[in-house]
CSV table of C-alpha atoms and ligand atoms in Angstrom, one decimal:
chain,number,residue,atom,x,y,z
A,1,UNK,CA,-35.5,-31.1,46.3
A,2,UNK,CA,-31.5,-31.3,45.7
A,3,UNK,CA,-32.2,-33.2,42.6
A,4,UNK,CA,-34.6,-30.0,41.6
A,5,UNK,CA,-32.1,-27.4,42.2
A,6,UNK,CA,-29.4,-29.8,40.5
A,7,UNK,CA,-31.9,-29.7,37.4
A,8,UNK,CA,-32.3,-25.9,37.6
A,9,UNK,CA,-28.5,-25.1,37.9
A,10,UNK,CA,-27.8,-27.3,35.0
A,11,UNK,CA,-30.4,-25.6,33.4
A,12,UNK,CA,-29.0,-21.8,33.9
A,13,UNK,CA,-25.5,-23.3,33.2
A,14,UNK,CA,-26.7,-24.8,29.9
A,15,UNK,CA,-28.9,-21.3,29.1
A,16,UNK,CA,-25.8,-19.2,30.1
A,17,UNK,CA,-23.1,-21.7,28.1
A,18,UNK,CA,-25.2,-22.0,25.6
A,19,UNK,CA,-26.1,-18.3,25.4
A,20,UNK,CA,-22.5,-17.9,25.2
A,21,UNK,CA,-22.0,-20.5,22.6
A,22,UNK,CA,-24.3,-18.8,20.1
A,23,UNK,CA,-22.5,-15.9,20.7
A,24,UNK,CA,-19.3,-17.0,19.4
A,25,UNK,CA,-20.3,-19.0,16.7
A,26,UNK,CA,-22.8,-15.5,15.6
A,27,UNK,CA,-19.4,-13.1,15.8
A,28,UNK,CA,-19.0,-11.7,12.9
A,29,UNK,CA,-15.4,-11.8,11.4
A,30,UNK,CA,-15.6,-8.1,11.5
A,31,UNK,CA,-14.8,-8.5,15.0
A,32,UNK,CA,-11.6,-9.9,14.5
A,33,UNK,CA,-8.8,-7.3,14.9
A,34,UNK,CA,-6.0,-5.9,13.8
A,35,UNK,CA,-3.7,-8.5,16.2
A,36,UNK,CA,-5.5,-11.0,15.0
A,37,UNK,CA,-4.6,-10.6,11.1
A,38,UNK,CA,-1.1,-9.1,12.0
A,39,UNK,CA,0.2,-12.1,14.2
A,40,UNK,CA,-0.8,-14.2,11.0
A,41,UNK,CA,0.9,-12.4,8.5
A,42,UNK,CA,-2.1,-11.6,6.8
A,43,UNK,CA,-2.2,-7.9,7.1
A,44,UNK,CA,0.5,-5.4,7.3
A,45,UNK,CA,0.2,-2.0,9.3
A,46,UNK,CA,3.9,-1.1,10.0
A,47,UNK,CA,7.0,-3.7,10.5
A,48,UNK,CA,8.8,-3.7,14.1
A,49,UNK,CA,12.6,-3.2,13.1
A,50,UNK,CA,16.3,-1.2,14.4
A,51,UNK,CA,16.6,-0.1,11.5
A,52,UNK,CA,15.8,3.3,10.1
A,53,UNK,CA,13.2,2.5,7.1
A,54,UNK,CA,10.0,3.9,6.3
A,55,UNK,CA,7.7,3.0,3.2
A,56,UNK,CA,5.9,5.7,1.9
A,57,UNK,CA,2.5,5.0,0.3
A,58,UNK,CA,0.8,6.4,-2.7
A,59,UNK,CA,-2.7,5.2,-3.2
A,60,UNK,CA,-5.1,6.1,-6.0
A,61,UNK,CA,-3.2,7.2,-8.6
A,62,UNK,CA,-1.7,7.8,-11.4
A,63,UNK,CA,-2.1,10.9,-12.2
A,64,UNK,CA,-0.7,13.0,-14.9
A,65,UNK,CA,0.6,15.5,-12.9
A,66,UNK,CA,1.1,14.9,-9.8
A,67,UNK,CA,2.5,11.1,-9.9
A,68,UNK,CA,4.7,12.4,-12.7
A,69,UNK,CA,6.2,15.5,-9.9
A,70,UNK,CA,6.4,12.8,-6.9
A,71,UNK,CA,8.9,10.6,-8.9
A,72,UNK,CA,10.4,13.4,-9.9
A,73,UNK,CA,11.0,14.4,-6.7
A,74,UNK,CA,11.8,10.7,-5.2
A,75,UNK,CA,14.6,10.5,-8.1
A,76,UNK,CA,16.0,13.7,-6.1
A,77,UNK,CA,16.5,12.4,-2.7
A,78,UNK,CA,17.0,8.5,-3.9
A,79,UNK,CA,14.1,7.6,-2.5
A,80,UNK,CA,11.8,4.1,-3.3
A,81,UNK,CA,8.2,4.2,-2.6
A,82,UNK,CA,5.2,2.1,-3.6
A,83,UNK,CA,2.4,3.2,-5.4
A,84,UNK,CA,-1.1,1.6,-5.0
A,85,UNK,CA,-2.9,1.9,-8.4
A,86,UNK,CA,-6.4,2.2,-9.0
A,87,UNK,CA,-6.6,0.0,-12.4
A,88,UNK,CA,-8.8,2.3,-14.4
A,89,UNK,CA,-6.4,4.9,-14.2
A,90,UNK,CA,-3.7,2.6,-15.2
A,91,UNK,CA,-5.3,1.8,-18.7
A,92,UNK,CA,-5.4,5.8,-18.5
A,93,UNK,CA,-1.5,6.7,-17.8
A,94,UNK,CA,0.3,3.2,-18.5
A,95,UNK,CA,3.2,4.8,-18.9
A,96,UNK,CA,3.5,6.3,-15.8
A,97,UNK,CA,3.2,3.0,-14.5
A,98,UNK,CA,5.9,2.0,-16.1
A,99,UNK,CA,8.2,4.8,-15.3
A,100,UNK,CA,7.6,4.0,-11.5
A,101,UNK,CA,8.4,-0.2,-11.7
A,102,UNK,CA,11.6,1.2,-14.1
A,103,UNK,CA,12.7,3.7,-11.2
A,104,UNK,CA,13.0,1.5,-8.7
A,105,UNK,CA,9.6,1.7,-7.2
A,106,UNK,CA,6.8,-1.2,-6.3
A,107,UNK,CA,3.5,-1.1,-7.5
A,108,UNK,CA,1.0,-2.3,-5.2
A,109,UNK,CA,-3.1,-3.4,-6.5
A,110,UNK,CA,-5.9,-0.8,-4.9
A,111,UNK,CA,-8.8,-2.1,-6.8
A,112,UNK,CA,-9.9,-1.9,-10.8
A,113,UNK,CA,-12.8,1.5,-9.4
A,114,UNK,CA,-12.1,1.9,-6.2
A,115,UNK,CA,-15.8,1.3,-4.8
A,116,UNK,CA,-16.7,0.9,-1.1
A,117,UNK,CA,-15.4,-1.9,0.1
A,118,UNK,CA,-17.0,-2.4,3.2
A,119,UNK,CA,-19.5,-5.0,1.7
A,120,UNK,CA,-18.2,-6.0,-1.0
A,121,UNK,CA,-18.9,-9.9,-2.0
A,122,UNK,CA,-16.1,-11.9,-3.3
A,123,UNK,CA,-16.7,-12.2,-6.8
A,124,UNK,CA,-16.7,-8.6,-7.2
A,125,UNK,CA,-13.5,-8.4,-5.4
A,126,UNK,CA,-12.0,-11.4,-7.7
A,127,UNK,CA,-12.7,-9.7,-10.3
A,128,UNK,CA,-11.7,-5.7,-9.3
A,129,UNK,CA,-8.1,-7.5,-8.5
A,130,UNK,CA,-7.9,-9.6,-11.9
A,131,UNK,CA,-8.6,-6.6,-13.7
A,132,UNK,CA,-6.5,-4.4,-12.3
A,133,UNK,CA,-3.6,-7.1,-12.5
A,134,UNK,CA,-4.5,-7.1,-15.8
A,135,UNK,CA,-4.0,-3.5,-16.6
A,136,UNK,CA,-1.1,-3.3,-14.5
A,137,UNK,CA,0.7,-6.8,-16.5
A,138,UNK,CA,-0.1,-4.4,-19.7
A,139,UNK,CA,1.5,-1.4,-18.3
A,140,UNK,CA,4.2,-3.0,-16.8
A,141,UNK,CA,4.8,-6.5,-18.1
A,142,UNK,CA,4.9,-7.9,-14.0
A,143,UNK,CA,1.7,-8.6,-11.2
A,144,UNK,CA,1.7,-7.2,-8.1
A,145,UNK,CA,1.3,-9.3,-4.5
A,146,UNK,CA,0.2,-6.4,-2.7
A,147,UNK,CA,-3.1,-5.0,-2.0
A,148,UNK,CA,-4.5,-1.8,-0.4
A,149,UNK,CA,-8.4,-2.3,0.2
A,150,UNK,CA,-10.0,1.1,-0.7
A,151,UNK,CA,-11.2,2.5,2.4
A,152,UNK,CA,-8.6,0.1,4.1
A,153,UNK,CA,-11.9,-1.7,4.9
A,154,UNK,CA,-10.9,-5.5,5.4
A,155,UNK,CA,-12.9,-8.0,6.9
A,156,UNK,CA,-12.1,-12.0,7.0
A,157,UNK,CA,-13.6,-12.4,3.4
A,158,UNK,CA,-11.8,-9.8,1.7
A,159,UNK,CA,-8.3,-10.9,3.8
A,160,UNK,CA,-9.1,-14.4,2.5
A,161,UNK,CA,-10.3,-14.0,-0.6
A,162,UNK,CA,-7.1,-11.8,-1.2
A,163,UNK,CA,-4.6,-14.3,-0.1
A,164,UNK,CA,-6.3,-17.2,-2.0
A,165,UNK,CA,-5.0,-15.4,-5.5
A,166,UNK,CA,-1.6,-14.7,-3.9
A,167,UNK,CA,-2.2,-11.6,-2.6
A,168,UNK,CA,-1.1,-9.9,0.5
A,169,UNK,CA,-3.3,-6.6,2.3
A,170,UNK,CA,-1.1,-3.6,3.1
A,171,UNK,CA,-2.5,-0.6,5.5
A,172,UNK,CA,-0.8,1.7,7.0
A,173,UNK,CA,0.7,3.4,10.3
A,174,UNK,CA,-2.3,4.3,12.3
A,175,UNK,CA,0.2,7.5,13.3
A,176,UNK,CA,1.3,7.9,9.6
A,177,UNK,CA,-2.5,8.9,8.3
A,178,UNK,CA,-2.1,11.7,6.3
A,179,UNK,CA,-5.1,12.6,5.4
A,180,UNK,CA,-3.7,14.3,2.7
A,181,UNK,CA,-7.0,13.6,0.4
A,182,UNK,CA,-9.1,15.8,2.5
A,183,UNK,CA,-6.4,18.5,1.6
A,184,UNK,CA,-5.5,19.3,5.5
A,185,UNK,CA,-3.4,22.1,4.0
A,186,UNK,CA,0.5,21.4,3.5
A,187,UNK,CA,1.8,22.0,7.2
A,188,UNK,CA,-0.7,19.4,8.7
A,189,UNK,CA,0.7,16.9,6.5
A,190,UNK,CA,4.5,17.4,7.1
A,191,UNK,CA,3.8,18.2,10.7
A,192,UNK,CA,1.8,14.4,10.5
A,193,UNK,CA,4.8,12.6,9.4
A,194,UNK,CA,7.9,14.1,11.0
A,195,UNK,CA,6.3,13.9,14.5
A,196,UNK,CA,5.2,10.7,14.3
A,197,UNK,CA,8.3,9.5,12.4
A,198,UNK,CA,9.6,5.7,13.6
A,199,UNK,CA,11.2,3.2,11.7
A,200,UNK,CA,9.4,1.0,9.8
A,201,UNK,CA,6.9,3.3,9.2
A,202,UNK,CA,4.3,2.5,6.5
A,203,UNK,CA,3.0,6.4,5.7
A,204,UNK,CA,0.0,6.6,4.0
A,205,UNK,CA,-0.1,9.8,1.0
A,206,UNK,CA,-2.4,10.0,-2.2
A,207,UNK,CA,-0.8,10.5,-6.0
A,208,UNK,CA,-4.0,11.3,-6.7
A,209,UNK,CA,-6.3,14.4,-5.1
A,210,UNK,CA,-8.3,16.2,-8.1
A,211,UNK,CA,-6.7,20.0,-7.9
A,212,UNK,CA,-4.4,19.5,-5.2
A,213,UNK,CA,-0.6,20.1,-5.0
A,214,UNK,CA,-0.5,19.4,-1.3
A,215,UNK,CA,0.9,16.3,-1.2
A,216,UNK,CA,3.9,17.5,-3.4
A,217,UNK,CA,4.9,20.0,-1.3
A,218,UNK,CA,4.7,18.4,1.9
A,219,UNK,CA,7.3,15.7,0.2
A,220,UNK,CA,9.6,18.6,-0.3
A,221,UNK,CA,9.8,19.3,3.2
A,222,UNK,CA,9.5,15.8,4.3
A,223,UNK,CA,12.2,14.1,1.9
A,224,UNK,CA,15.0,16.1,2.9
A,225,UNK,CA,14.3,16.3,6.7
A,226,UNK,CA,14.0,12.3,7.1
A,227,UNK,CA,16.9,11.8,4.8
A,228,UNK,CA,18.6,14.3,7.7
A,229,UNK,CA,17.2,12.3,10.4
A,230,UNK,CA,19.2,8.9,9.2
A,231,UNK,CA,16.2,7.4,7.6
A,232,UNK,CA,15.9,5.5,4.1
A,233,UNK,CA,13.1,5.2,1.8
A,234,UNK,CA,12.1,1.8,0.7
A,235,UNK,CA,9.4,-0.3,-1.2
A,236,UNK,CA,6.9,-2.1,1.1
A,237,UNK,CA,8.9,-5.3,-0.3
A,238,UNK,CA,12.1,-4.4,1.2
A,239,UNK,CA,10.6,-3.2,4.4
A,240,UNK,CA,8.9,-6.5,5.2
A,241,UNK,CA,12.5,-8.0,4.6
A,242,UNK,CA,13.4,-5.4,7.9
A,243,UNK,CA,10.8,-7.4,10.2
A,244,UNK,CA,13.1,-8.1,13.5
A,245,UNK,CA,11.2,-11.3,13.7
A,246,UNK,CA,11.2,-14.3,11.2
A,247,UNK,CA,7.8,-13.6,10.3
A,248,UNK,CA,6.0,-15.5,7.9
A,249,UNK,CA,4.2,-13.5,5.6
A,250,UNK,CA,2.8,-14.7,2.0
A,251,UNK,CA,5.8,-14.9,-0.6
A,252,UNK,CA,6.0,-11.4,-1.9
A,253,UNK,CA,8.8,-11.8,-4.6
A,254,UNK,CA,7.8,-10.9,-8.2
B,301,ZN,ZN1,-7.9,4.9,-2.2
């Protein structure tokens, strides 16, 4: 009888261990969150720092108009940003490119068409990174190590895949969403930034919203006001050199 409920007890703790076992090996790297990829240095949100740094972000572009009237602005209040560049639009506006690496700016790599990229395989993704090092090489004569996902979907392939041609995912401030691209109106977006303003901030802005000058103005409101408030504007680069701790992320020198 003892030997029988022996059996049975093994028998639940094998069904519930091994119930448990499946589970773990079925997770889906999906799961794994953002402290997972951040204590590994394998994705950037923000950088932890005392000092008074942000990094704004401008995804998508360039544009012809309204990348050419953000440097233009940045130029006025000294300010160094970094541009994530959609690489069909580079072969477009190369020399816009250019004028941002020669002003002091970084460009970061946001995909050759910026597709969904919640499912996207690896080869695709190889190849939507070559080419848009490509175009950015032609444009600029350097390669980027950054990457901004479209979407800022990631998932364990894409983070690895990334990193295993030198390449390091940048997101963004989950309080520094702009949301500029759904064209919130220009008060929303300055409102967005100043009240959520800490250092080593990593905003997130678009250079590139089909008929919108939104994004423009709120930078002439927010430029000058953070500039008030003590704060400098610097590449992504130079805000991972900020990080209070010796952290080890991926070699991001040109
Ligand atoms: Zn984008």
């Amino acid at each position: 009888m003892k030997k029988k409920i022996t059996l049975i007890l093994l028998a639940v703790f094998i069904f519930l261990y091994g119930g448990t076992v499946t589970e773990a090996r079925s997770v889906p790297s999906a799961t794994k969150g953002r402290d997972y990829y951040e204590e590994r240095g394998e994705i950037v949100w923000e950088v932890p720092t005392q000092s008074k740094v942000i990094a704004l972000t401008f995804d998508d572009g360039p544009d012809a108009h309204t990348t050419v009237q953000i440097l233009d602005l940045l130029k006025q209040y000294e300010a160094k940003a970094t541009f994530f560049v959609v690489g069909n639009r580079v072969e477009k506006h190369p020399d816009i490119v250019a004028r941002e690496l020669s002003e002091g700016h970084e460009i970061g790599n946001h995909s050759y068409t910026h597709p969904p990229f919640q499912n996207i395989n690896s080869s695709r993704l190889v190849n939507e990174l070559n080419k848009t090092q490509d175009a950015i090489f032609q444009a600029t004569g350097i390669r980027t190590v950054l990457f901004r996902p479209p979407g800022g979907s990631y998932n364990e392939s894409i983070v690895r895949t990334s990193k295993d041609i030198g390449m390091l995912t940048v997101l963004w401030s989950w309080h520094q969403d702009t949301l500029d691209w759904r064209k919130p109106g220009v008060n929303r977006i300055v409102k967005k930034v100043l009240d959520n303003a800490h250092n080593g901030d990593i905003v997130l802005m678009h250079d590139f919203v089909p008929t919108s000058t939104q994004t423009v103005e709120a930078l002439r409101v927010i430029l000058p006001e953070l500039q008030k408030r003590g704060y400098s504007f610097v590449t992504v680069s130079e805000l991972l050199s900020y990080h209070d701790k010796s952290h080890k992320f991926i070699e991001v020198n040109h």
